[in-house]
PDB file of C-alpha atoms in Angstrom:
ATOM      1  CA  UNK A   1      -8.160  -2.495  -1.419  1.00  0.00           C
ATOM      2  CA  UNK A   2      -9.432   1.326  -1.644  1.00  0.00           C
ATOM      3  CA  UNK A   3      -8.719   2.561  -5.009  1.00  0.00           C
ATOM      4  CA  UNK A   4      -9.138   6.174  -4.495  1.00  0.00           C
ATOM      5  CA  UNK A   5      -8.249   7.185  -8.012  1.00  0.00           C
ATOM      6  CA  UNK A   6     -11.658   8.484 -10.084  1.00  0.00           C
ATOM      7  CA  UNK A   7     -12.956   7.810 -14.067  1.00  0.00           C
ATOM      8  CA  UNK A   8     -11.604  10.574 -15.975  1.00  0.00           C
ATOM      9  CA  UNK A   9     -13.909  12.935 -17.206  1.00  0.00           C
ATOM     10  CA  UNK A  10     -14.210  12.898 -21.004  1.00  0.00           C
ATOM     11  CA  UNK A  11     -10.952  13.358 -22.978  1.00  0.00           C
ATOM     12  CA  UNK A  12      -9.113  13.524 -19.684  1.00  0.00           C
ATOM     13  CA  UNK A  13      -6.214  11.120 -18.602  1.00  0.00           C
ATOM     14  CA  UNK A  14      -6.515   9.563 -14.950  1.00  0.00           C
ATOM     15  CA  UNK A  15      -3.658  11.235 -12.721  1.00  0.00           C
ATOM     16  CA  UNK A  16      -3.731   9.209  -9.552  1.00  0.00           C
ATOM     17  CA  UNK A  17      -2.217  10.013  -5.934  1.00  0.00           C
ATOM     18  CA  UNK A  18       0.177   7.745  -4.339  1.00  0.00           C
ATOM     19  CA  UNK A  19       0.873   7.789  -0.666  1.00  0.00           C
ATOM     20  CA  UNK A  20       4.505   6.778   0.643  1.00  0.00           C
ATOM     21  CA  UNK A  21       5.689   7.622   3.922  1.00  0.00           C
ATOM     22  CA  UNK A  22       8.990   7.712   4.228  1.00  0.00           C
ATOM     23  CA  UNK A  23      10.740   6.953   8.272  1.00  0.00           C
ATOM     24  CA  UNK A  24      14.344   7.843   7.095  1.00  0.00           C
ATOM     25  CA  UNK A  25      16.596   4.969   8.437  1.00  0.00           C
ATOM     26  CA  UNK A  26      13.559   3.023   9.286  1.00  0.00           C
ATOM     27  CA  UNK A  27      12.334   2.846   5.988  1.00  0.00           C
ATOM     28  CA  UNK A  28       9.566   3.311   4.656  1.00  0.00           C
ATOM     29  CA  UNK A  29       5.629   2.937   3.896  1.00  0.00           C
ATOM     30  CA  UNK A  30       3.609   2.496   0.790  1.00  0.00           C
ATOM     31  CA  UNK A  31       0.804   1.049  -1.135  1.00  0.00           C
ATOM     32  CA  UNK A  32       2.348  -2.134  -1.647  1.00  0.00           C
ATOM     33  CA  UNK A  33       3.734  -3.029   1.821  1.00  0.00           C
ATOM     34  CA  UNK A  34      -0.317  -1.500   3.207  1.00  0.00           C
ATOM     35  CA  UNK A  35      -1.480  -3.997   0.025  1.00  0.00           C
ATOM     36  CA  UNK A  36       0.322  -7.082   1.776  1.00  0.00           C
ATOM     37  CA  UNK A  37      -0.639  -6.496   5.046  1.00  0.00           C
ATOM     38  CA  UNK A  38      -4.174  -5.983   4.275  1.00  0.00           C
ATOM     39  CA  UNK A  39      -4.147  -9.606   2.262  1.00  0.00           C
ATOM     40  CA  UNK A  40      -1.890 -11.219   5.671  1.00  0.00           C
ATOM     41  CA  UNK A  41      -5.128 -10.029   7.340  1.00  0.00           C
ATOM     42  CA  UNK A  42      -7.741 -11.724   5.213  1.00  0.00           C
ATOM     43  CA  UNK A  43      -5.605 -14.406   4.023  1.00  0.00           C
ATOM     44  CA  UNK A  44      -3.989 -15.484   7.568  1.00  0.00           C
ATOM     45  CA  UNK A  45      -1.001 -16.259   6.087  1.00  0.00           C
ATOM     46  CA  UNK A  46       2.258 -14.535   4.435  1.00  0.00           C
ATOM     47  CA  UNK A  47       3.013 -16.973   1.743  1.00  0.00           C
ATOM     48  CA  UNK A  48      -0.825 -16.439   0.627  1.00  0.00           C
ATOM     49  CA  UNK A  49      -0.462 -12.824   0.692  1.00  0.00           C
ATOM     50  CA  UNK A  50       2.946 -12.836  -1.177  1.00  0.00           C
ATOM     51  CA  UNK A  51       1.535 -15.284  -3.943  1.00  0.00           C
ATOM     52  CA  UNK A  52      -1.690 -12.841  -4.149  1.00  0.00           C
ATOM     53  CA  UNK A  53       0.425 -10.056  -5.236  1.00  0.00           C
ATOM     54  CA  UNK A  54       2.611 -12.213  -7.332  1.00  0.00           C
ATOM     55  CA  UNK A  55       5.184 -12.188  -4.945  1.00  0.00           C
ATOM     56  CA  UNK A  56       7.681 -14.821  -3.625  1.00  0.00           C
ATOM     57  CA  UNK A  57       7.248 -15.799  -0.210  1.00  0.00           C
ATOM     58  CA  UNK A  58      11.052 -14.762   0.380  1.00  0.00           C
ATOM     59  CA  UNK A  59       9.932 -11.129  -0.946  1.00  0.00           C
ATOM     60  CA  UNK A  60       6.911 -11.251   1.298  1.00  0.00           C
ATOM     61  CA  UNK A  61       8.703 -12.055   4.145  1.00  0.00           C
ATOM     62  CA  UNK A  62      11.041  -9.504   3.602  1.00  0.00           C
ATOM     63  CA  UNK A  63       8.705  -6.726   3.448  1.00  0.00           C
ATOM     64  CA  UNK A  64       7.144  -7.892   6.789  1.00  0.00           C
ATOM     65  CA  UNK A  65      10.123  -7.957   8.427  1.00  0.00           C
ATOM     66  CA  UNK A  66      11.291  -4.578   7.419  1.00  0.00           C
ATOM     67  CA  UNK A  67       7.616  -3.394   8.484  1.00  0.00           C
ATOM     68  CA  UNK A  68       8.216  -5.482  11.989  1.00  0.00           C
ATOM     69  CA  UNK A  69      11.486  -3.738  12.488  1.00  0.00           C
ATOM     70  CA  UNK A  70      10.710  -0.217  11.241  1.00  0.00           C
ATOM     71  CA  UNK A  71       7.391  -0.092  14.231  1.00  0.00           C
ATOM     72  CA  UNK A  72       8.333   0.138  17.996  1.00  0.00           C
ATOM     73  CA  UNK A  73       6.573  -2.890  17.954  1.00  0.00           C
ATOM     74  CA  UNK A  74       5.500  -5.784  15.093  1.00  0.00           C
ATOM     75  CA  UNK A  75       2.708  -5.505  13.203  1.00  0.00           C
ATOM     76  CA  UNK A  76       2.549  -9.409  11.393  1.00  0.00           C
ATOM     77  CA  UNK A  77       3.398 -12.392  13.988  1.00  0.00           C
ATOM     78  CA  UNK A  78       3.458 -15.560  13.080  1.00  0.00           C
ATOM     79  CA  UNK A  79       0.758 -18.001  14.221  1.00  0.00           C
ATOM     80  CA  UNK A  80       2.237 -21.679  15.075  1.00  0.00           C
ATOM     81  CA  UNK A  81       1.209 -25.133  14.946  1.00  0.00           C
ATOM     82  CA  UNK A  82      -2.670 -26.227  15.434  1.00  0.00           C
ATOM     83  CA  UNK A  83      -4.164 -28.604  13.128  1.00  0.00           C
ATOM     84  CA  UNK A  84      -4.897 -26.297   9.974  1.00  0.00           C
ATOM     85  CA  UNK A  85      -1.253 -25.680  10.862  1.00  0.00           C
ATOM     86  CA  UNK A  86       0.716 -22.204  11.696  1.00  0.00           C
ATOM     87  CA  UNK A  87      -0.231 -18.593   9.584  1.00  0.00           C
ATOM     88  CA  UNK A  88       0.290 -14.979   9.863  1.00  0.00           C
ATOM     89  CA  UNK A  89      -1.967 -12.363  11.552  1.00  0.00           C
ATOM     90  CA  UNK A  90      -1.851  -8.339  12.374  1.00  0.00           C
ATOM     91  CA  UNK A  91      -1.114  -7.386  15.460  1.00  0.00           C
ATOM     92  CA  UNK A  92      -3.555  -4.678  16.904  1.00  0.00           C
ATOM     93  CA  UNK A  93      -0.790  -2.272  16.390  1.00  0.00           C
ATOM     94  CA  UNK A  94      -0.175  -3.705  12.583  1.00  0.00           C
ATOM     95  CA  UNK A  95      -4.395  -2.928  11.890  1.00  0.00           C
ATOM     96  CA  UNK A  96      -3.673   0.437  13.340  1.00  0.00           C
ATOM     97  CA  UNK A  97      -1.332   1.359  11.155  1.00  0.00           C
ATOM     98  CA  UNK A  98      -2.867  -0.337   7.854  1.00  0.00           C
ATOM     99  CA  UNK A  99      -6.231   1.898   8.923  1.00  0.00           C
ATOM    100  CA  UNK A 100      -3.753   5.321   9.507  1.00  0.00           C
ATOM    101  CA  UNK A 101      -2.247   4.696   6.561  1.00  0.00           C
ATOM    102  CA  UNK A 102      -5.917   4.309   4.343  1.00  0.00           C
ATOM    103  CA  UNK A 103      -7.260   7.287   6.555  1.00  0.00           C
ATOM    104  CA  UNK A 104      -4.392   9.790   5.076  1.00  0.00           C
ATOM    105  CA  UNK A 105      -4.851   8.144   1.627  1.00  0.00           C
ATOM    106  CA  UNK A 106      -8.295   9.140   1.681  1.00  0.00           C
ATOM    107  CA  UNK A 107      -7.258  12.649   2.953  1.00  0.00           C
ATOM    108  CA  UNK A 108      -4.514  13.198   0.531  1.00  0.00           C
ATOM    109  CA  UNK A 109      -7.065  12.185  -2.259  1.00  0.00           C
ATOM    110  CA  UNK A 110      -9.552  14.618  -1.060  1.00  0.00           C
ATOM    111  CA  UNK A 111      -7.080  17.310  -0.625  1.00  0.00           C
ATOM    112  CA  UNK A 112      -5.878  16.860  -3.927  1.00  0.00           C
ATOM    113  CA  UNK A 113      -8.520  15.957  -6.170  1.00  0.00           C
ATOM    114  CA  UNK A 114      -8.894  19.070  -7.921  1.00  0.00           C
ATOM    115  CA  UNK A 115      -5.483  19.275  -8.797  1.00  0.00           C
ATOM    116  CA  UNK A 116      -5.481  15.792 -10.048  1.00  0.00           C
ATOM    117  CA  UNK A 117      -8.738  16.560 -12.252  1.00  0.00           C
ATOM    118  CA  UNK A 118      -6.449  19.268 -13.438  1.00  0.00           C
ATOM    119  CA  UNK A 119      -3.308  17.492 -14.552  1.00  0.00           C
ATOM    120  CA  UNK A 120      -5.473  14.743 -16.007  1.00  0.00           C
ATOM    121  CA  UNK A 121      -7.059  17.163 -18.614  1.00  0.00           C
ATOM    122  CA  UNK A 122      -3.799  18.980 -19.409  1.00  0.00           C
ATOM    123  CA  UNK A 123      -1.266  15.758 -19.463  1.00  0.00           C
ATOM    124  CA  UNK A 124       0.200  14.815 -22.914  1.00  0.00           C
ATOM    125  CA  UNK A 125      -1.735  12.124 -24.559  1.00  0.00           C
ATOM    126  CA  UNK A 126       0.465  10.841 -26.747  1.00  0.00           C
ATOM    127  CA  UNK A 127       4.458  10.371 -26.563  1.00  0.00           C
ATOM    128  CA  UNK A 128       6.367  13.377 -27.855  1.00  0.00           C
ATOM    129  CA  UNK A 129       9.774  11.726 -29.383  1.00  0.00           C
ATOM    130  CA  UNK A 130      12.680  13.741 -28.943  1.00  0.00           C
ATOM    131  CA  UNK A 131      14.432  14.930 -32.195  1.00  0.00           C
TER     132      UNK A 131
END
């Protein structure tokens, strides 16, 4: 996984940048559904994936699904039968969008790193309790 936030510098807080792309009726996409596929790619297999992330394989199911429906086409299919039995891959389309998604990450990082440096320095360190 690309962590893209950076060390603080010295008496600063870390302000990190997260990416979620947002399809309207289609849903949505975010670090933790870009998280999951990544692991269905290295694991080869959903429940693995789901239980990486402390996830049930119900939940991690669900999240590919949405992801299969939300694309014009899937991007996890189900691999069946064999003797190491069945598993879970990315479609070319699926790796496409898991390296789309990392590319704007990266951009958005970049972009606003400054600002982030910024906020980081100047964000309350301690909780203010209200009166």
């Amino acid at each position: 996984m690309t962590r893209l936030a950076r060390s603080p510098g010295r008496g600063a807080a870390q302000a990190e940048l997260t990416l979620r792309v947002d399809f309207g009726e289609q849903g949505a996409l975010g670090p933790g559904k870009v998280r999951l596929m990544e692991l269905i790619a290295d694991k080869g297999s959903i429940s693995a994936a789901g239980r990486a992330m402390d996830m049930s394989y119900r939940g991690a199911w669900l999240l590919v699904e949405s992801l299969n429906q939300a694309f014009r086409e899937p991007l996890v299919v189900a691999k069946h039968g064999g003797k190491a039995g069945g598993g879970a891959e990315l479609t070319a389309l699926g790796t496409r969008v898991v390296g789309c998604y990392r590319d704007m990450e990266r951009a958005a990082h970049d972009a606003a790193s400054n600002h982030l440096k910024t906020l980081g320095r100047i964000v309350a360190r301690q909780k203010v309790s209200p009166k």
